[in-house]
PDB file of C-alpha atoms and ligand atoms in Angstrom:
ATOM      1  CA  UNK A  18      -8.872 -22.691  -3.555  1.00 65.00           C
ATOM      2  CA  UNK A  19     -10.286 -21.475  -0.278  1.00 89.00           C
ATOM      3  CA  UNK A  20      -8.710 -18.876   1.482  1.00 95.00           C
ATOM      4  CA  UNK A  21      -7.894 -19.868   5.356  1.00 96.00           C
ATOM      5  CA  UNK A  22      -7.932 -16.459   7.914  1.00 96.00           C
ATOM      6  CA  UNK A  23      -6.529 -18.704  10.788  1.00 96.00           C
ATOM      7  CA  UNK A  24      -3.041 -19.588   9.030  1.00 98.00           C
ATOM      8  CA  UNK A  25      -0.309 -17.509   9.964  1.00 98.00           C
ATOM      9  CA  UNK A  26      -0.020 -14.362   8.298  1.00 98.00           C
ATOM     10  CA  UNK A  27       3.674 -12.835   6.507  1.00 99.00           C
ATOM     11  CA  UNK A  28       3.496  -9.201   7.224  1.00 99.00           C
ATOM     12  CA  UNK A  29       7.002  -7.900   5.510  1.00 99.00           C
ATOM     13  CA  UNK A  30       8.281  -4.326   5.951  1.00 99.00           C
ATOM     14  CA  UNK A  31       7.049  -5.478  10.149  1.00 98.00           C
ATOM     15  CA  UNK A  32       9.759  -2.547  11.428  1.00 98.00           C
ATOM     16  CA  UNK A  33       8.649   0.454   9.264  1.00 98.00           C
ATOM     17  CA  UNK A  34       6.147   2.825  10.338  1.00 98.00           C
ATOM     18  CA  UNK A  35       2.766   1.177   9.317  1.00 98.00           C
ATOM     19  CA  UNK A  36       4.424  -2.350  10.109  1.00 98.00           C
ATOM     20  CA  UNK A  37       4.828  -1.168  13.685  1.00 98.00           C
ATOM     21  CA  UNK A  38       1.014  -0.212  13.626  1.00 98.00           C
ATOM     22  CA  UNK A  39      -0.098  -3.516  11.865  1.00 98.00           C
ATOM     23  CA  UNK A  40       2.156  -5.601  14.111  1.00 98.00           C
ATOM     24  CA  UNK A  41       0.506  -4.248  17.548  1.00 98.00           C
ATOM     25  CA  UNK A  42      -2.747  -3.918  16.092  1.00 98.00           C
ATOM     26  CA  UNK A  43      -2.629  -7.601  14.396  1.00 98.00           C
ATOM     27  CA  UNK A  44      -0.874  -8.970  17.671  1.00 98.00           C
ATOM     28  CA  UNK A  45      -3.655  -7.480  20.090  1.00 97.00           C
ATOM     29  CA  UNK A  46      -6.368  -9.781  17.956  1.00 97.00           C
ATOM     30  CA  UNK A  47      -4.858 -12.541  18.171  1.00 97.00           C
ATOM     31  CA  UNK A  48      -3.627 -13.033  14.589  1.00 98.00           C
ATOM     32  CA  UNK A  49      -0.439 -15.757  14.414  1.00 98.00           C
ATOM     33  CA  UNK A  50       2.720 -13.179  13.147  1.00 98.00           C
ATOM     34  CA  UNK A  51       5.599 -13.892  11.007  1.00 98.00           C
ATOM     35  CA  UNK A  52       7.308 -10.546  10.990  1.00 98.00           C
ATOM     36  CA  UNK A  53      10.329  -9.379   8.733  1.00 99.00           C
ATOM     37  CA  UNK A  54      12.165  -6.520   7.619  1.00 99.00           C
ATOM     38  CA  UNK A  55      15.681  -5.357   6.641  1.00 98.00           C
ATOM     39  CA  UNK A  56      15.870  -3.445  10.173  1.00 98.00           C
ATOM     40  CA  UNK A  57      15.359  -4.804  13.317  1.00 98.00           C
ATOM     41  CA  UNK A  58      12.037  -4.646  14.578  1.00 98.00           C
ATOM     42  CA  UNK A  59      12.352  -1.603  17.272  1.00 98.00           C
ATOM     43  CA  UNK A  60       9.123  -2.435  19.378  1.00 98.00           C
ATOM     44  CA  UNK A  61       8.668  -5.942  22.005  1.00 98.00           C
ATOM     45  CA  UNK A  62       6.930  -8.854  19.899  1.00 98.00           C
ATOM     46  CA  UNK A  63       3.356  -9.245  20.304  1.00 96.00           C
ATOM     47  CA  UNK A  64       2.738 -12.765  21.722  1.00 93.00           C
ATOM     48  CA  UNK A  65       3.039 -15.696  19.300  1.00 90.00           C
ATOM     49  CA  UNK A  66       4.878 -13.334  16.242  1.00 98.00           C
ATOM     50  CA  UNK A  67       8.345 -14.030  15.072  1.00 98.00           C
ATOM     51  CA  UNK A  68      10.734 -11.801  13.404  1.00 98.00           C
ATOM     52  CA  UNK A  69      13.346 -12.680  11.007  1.00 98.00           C
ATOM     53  CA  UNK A  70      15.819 -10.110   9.639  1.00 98.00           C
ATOM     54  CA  UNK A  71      15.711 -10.527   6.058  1.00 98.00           C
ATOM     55  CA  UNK A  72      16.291  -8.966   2.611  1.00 98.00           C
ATOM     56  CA  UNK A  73      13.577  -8.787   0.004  1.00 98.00           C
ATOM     57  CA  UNK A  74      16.313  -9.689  -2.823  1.00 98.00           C
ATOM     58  CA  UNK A  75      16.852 -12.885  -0.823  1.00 98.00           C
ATOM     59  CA  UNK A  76      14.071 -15.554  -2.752  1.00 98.00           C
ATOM     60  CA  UNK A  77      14.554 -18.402  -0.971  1.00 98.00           C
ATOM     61  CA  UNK A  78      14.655 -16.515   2.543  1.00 98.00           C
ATOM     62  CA  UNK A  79      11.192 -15.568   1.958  1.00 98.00           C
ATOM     63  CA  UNK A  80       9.786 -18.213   0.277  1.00 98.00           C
ATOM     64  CA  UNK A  81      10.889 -19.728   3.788  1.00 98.00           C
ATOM     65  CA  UNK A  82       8.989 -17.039   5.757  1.00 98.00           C
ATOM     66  CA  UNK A  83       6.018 -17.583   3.834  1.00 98.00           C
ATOM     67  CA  UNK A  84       5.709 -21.520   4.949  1.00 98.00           C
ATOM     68  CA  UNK A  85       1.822 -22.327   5.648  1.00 98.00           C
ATOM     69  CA  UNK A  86       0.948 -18.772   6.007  1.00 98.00           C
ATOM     70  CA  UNK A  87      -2.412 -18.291   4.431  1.00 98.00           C
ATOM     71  CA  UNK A  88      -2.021 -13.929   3.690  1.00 98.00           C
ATOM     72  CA  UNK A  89       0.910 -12.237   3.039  1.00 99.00           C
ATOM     73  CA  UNK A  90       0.915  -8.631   3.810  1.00 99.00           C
ATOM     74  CA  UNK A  91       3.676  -6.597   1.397  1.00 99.00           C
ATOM     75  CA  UNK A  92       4.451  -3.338   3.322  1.00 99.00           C
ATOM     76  CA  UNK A  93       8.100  -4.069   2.345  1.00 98.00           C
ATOM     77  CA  UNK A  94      10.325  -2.488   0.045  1.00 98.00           C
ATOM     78  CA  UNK A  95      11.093   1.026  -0.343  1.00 98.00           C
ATOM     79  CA  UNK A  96       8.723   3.657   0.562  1.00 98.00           C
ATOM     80  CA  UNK A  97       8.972   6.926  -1.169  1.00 98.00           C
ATOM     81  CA  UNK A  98      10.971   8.681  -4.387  1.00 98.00           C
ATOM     82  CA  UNK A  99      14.607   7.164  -5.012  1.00 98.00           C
ATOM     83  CA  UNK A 100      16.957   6.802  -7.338  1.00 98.00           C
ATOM     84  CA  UNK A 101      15.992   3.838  -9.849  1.00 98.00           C
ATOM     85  CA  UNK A 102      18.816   1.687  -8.967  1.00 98.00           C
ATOM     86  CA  UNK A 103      17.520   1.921  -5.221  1.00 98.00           C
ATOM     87  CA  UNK A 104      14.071   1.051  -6.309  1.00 98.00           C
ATOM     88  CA  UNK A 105      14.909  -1.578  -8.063  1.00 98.00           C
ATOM     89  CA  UNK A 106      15.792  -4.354  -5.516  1.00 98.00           C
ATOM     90  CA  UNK A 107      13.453  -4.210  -2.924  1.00 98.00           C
ATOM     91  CA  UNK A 108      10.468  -3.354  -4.698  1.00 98.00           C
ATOM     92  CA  UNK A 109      10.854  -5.145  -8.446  1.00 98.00           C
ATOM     93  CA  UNK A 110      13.141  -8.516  -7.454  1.00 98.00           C
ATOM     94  CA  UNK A 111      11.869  -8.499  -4.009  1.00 98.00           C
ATOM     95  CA  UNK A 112       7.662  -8.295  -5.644  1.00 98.00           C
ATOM     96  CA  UNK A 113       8.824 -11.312  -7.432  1.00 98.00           C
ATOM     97  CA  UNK A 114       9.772 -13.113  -4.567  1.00 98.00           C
ATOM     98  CA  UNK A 115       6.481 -12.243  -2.921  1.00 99.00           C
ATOM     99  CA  UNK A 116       4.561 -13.529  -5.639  1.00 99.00           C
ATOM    100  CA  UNK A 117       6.475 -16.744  -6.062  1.00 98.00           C
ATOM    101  CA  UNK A 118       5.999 -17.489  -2.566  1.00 98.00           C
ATOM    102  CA  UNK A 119       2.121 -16.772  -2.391  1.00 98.00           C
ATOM    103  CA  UNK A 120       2.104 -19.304  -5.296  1.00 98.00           C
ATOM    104  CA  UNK A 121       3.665 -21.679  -4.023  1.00 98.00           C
ATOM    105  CA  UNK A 122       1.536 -21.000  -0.549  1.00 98.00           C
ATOM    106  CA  UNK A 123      -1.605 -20.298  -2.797  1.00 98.00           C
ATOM    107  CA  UNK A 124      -1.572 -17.100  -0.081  1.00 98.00           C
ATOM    108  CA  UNK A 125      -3.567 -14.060  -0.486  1.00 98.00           C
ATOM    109  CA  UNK A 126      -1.188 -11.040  -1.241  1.00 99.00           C
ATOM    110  CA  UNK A 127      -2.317  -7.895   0.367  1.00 99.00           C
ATOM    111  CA  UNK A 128       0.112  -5.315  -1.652  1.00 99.00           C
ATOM    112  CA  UNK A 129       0.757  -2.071   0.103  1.00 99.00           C
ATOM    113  CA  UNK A 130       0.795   0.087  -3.028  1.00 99.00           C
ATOM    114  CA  UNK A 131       0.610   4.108  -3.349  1.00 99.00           C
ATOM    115  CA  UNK A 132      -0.923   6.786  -4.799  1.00 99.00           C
ATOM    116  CA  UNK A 133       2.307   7.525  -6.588  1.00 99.00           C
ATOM    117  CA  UNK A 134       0.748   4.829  -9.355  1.00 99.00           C
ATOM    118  CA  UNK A 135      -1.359   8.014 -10.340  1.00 99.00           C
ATOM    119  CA  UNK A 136       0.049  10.661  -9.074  1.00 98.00           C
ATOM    120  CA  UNK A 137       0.419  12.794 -12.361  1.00 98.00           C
ATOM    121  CA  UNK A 138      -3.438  12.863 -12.533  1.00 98.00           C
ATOM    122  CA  UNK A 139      -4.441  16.408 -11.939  1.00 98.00           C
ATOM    123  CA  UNK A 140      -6.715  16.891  -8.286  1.00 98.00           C
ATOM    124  CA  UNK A 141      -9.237  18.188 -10.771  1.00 98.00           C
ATOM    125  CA  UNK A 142      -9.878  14.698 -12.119  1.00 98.00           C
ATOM    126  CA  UNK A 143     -12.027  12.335 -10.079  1.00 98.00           C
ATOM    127  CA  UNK A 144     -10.523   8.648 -11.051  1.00 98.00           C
ATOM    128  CA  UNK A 145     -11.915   5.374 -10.783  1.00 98.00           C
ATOM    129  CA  UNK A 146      -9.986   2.405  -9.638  1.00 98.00           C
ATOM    130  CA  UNK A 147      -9.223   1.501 -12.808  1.00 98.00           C
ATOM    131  CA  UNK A 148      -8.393   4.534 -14.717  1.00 98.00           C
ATOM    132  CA  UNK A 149      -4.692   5.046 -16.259  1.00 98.00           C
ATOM    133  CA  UNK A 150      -1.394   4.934 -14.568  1.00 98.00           C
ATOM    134  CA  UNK A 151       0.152   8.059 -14.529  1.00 99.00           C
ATOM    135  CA  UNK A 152       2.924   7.046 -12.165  1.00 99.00           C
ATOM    136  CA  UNK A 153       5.224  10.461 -10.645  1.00 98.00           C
ATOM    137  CA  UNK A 154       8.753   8.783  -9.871  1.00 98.00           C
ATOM    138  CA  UNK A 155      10.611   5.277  -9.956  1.00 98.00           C
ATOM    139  CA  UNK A 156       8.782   4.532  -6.367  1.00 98.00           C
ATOM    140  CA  UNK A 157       5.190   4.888  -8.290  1.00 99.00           C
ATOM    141  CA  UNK A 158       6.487   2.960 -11.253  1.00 98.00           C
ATOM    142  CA  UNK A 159       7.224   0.300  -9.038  1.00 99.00           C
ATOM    143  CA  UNK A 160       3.453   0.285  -7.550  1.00 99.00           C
ATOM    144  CA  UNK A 161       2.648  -0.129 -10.960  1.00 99.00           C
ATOM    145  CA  UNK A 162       4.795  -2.851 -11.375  1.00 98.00           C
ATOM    146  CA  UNK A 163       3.091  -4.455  -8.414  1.00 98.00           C
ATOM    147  CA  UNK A 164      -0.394  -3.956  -9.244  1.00 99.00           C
ATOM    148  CA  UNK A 165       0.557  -5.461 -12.473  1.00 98.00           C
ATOM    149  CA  UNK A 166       2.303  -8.708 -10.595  1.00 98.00           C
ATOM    150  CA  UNK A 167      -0.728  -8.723  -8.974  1.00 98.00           C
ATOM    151  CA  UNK A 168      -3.338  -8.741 -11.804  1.00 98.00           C
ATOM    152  CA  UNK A 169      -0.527 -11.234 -13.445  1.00 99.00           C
ATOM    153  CA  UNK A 170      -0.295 -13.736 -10.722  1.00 98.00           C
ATOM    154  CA  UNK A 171      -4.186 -13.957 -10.334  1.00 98.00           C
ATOM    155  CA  UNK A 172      -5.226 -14.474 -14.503  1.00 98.00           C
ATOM    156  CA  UNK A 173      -2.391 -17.289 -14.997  1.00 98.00           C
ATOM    157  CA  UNK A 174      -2.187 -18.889 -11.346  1.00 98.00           C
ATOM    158  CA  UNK A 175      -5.378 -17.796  -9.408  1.00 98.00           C
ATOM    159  CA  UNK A 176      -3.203 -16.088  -6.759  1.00 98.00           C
ATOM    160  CA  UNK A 177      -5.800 -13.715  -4.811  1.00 98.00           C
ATOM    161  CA  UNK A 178      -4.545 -10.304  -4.520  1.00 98.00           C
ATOM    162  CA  UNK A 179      -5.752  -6.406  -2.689  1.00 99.00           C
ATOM    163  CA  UNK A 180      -4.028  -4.247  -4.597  1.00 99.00           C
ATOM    164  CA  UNK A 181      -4.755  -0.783  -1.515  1.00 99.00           C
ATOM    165  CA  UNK A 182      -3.805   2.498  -3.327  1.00 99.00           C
ATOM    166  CA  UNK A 183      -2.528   4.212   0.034  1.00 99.00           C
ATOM    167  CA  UNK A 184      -3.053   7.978   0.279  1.00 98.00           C
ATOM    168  CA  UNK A 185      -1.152   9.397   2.936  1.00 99.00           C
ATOM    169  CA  UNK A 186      -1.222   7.115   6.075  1.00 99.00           C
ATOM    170  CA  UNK A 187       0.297   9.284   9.134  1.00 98.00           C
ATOM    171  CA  UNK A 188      -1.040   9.565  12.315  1.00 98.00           C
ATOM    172  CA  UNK A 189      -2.736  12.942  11.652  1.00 98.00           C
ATOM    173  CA  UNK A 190      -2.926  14.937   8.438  1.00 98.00           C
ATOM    174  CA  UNK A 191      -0.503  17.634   8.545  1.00 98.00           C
ATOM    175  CA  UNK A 192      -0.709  19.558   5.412  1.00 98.00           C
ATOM    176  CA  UNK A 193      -4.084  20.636   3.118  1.00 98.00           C
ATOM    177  CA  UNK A 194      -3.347  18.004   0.509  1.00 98.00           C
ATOM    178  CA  UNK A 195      -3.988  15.504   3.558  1.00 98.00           C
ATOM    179  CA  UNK A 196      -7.252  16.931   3.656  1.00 98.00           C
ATOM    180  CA  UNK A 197      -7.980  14.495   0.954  1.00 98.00           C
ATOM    181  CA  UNK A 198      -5.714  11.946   0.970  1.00 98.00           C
ATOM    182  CA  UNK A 199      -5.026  11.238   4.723  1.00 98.00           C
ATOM    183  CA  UNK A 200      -5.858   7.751   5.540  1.00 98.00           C
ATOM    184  CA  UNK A 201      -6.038   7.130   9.448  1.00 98.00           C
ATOM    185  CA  UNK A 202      -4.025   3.883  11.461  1.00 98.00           C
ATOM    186  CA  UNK A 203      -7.486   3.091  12.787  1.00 98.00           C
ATOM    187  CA  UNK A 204      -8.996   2.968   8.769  1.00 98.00           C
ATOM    188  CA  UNK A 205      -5.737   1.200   7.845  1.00 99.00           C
ATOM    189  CA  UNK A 206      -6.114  -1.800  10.871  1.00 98.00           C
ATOM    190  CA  UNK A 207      -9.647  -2.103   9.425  1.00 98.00           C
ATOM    191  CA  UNK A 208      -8.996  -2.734   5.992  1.00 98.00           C
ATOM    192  CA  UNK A 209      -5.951  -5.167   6.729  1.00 99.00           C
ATOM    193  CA  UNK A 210      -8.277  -7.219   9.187  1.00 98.00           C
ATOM    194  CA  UNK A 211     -11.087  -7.644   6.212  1.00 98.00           C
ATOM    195  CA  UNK A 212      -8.133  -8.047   3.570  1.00 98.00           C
ATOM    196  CA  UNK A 213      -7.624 -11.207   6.061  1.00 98.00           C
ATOM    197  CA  UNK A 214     -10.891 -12.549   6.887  1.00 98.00           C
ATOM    198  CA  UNK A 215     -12.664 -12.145   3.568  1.00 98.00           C
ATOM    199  CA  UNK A 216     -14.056 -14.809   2.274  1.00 97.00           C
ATOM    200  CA  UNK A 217     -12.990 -14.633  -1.265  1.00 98.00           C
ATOM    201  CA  UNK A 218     -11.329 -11.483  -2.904  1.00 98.00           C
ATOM    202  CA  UNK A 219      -9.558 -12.371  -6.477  1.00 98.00           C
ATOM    203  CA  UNK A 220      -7.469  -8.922  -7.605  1.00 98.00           C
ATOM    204  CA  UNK A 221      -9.004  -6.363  -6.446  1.00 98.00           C
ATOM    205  CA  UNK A 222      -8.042  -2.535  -6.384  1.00 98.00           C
ATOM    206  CA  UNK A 223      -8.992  -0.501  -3.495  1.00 99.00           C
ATOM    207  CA  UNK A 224      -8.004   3.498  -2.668  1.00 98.00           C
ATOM    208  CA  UNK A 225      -6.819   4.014   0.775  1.00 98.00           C
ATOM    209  CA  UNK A 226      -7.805   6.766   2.271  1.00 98.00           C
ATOM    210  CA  UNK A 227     -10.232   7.835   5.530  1.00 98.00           C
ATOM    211  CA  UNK A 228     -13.868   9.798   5.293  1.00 98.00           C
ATOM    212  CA  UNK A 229     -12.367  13.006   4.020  1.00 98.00           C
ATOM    213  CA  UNK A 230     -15.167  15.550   2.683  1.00 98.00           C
ATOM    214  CA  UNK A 231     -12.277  16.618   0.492  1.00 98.00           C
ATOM    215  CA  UNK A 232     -11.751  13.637  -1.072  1.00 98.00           C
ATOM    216  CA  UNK A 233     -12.549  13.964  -4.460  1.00 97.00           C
ATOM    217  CA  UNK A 234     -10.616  12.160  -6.455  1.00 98.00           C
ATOM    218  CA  UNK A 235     -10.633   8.831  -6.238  1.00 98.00           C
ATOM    219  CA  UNK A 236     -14.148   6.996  -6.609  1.00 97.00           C
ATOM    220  CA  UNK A 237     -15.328   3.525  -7.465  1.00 97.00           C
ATOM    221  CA  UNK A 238     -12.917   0.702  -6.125  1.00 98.00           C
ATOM    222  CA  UNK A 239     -14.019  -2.927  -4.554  1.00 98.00           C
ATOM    223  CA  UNK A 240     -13.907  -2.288  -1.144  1.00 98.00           C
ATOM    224  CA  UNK A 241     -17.776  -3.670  -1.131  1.00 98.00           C
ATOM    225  CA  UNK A 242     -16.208  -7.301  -1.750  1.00 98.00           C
ATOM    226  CA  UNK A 243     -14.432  -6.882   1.686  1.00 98.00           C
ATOM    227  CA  UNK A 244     -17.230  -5.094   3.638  1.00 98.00           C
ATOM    228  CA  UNK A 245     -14.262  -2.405   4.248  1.00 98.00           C
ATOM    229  CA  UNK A 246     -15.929   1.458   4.672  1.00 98.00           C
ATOM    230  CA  UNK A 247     -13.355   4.061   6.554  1.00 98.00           C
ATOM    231  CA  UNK A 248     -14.602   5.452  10.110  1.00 98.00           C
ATOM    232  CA  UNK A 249     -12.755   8.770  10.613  1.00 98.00           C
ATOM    233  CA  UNK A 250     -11.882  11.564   8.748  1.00 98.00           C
ATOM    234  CA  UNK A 251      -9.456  14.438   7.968  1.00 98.00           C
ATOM    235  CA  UNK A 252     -12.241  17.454   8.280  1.00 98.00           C
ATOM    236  CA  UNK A 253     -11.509  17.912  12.110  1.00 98.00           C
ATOM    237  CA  UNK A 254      -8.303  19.574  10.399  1.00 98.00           C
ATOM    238  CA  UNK A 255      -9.609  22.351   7.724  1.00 98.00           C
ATOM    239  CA  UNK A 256      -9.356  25.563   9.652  1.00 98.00           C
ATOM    240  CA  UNK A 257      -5.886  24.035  10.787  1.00 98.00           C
ATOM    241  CA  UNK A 258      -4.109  22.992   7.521  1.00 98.00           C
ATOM    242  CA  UNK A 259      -6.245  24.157   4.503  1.00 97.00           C
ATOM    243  CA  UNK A 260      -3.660  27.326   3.861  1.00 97.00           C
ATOM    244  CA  UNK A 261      -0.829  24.506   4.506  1.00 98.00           C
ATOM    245  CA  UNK A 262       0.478  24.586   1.003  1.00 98.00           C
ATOM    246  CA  UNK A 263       3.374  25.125  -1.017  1.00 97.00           C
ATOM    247  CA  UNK A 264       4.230  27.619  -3.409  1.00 94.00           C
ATOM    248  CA  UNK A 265       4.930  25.370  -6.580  1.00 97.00           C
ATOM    249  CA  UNK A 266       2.089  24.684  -8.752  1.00 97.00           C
ATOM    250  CA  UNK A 267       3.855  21.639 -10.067  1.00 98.00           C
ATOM    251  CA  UNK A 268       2.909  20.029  -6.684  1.00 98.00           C
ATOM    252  CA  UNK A 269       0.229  21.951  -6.240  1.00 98.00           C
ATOM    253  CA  UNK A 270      -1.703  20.979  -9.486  1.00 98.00           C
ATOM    254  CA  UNK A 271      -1.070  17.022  -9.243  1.00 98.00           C
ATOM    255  CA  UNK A 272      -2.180  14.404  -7.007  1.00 98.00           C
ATOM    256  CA  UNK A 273       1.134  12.925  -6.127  1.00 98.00           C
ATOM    257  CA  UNK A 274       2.247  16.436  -5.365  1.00 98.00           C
ATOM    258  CA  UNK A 275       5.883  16.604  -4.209  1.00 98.00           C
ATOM    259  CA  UNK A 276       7.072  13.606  -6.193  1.00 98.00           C
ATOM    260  CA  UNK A 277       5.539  15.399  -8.615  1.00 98.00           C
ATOM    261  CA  UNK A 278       7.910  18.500  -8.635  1.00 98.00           C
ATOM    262  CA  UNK A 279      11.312  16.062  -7.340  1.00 98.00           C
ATOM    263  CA  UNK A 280      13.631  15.954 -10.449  1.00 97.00           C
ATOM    264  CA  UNK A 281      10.882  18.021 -12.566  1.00 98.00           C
ATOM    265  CA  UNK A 282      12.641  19.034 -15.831  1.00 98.00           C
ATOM    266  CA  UNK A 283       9.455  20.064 -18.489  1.00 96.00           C
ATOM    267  CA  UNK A 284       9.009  23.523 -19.327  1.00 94.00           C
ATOM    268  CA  UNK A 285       5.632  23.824 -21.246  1.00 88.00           C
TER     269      UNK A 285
HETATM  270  C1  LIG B  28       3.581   7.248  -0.143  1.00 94.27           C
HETATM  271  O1  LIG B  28       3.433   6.343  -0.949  1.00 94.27           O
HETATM  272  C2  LIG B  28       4.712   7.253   0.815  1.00 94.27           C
HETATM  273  O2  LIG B  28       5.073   5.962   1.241  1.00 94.27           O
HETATM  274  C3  LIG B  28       4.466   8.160   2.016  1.00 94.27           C
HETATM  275  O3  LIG B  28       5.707   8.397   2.663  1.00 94.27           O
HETATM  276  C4  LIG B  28       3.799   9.480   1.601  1.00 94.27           C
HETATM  277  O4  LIG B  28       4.689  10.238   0.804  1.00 94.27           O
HETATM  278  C5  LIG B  28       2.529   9.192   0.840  1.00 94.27           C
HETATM  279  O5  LIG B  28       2.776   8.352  -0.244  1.00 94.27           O
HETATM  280  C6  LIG B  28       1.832  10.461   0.340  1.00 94.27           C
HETATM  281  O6  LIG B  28       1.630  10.598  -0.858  1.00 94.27           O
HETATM  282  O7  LIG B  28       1.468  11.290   1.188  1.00 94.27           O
END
């Protein structure tokens, strides 16, 4: 199967904050957008995009959407810690759909998942890409759900996907955990344009985050088979945020921090 860059690319989640980014950034280059989202999209349409209003628990709406388009782009679903029968819509039914549809399309799945797969790891630790899940809520269950639909969808159907282990993507780090796991727009737009135009990618894992001295711990990931490297960098912050903390060492001793401490019940 060869992967086609020119086909139209399915960027879902198009009205949330990174869509927005990816949208304008993906627009200005030229790149042939199908947009959709639950929400409206808020911003004007970059030239040649469409947007259609659509639920991720809707299968045959997206498998639809998905017509011809050559990468799919999951930034859909939801996006931090909820209750599990929130979670479970959106981000486990809704996956499915995704993955149906970039069989069917034999598309290349870019899947927006999170640091919340691993977030019980201690900041101590310095993980490779493929260490254990240690996943701090329903939200980071459901990234590990993905990345396994992912790894899945490649070993029985050959379905390509980049499985990108966001840190924090905002646009500027705003607390000393940042430090580490900020992960610039600029870095982001990069690493989507090479998930796109590589050549060939099968299931990769890759950690998303920008040139931060402080970043530790995570190491060793694929981003060589894109020809992705990050450009810019937390460090301009230290004197700023490095005392930007909070006072619970639950959050304070684990990567995924405040999921970490959100509904924390162990006492040992
Ligand atoms: C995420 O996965 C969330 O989507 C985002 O809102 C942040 O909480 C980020 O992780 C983070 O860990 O900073």
């Amino acid at each position: 199967m060869t992967h086609d860059p020119k086909k139209p690319v399915l960027l879902t989640g198009a009205s949330g904050a990174l869509g927005r980014q990816l949208a304008r950034h993906l627009g200005e280059a030229g790149i042939t957008l199908r947009l959709t989202d639950i929400k409206p999209f808020p911003d004007a349409l970059p030239p040649g995009a469409t947007f259609t209003q659509a639920d991720l628990n809707d299968g045959v709406a997206i498998l639809r959407l998905a017509e011809v388009c050559g990468t799919i782009l999951h930034f859909g679903g939801v996006s931090v810690e909820r209750p599990f029968e929130e979670v479970i819509g959106p981000n486990i039914r809704g996956l499915y759909h995704i993955y149906e549809a970039a069989r069917r399309e034999r598309a290349r799945v870019l899947f927006a998942s999170s640091n919340h797969s691993v977030g019980f790891h201690e900041r101590t630790e310095q993980l490779d890409a493929d260490c254990s899940y240690r996943p701090d809520g329903y939200y980071g269950l459901s990234k590990v759900y993905g990345e396994m639909m992912g790894r899945l969808y490649w070993d029985k159907h050959g379905v390509e996907s980049v499985l990108v282990r966001i840190g924090s993507c905002f646009p500027d780090p705003v607390n000393a955990r940042m430090l580490a796991t900020w992960l610039s727009y600029a870095d982001l737009a990069r690493l989507v344009r090479r998930v796109i135009e590589a050549e060939r990618t099968g299931c990769i894992v890759v950690w998303g985050a920008s040139k931060n001295a402080r970043m530790t711990w995570w190491k060793h990931d694929a981003r060589e088979v894109l020809g992705w490297e990050p450009q810019d960098s937390a460090d301009p912050w230290t004197k700023q945020l490095e005392g930007v903390t909070s006072n619970n060492p639950v959050v304070e001793r684990h990567m995924g921090a405040d999921y970490c401490g959100i509904d924390y019940t162990r006492t040992d």
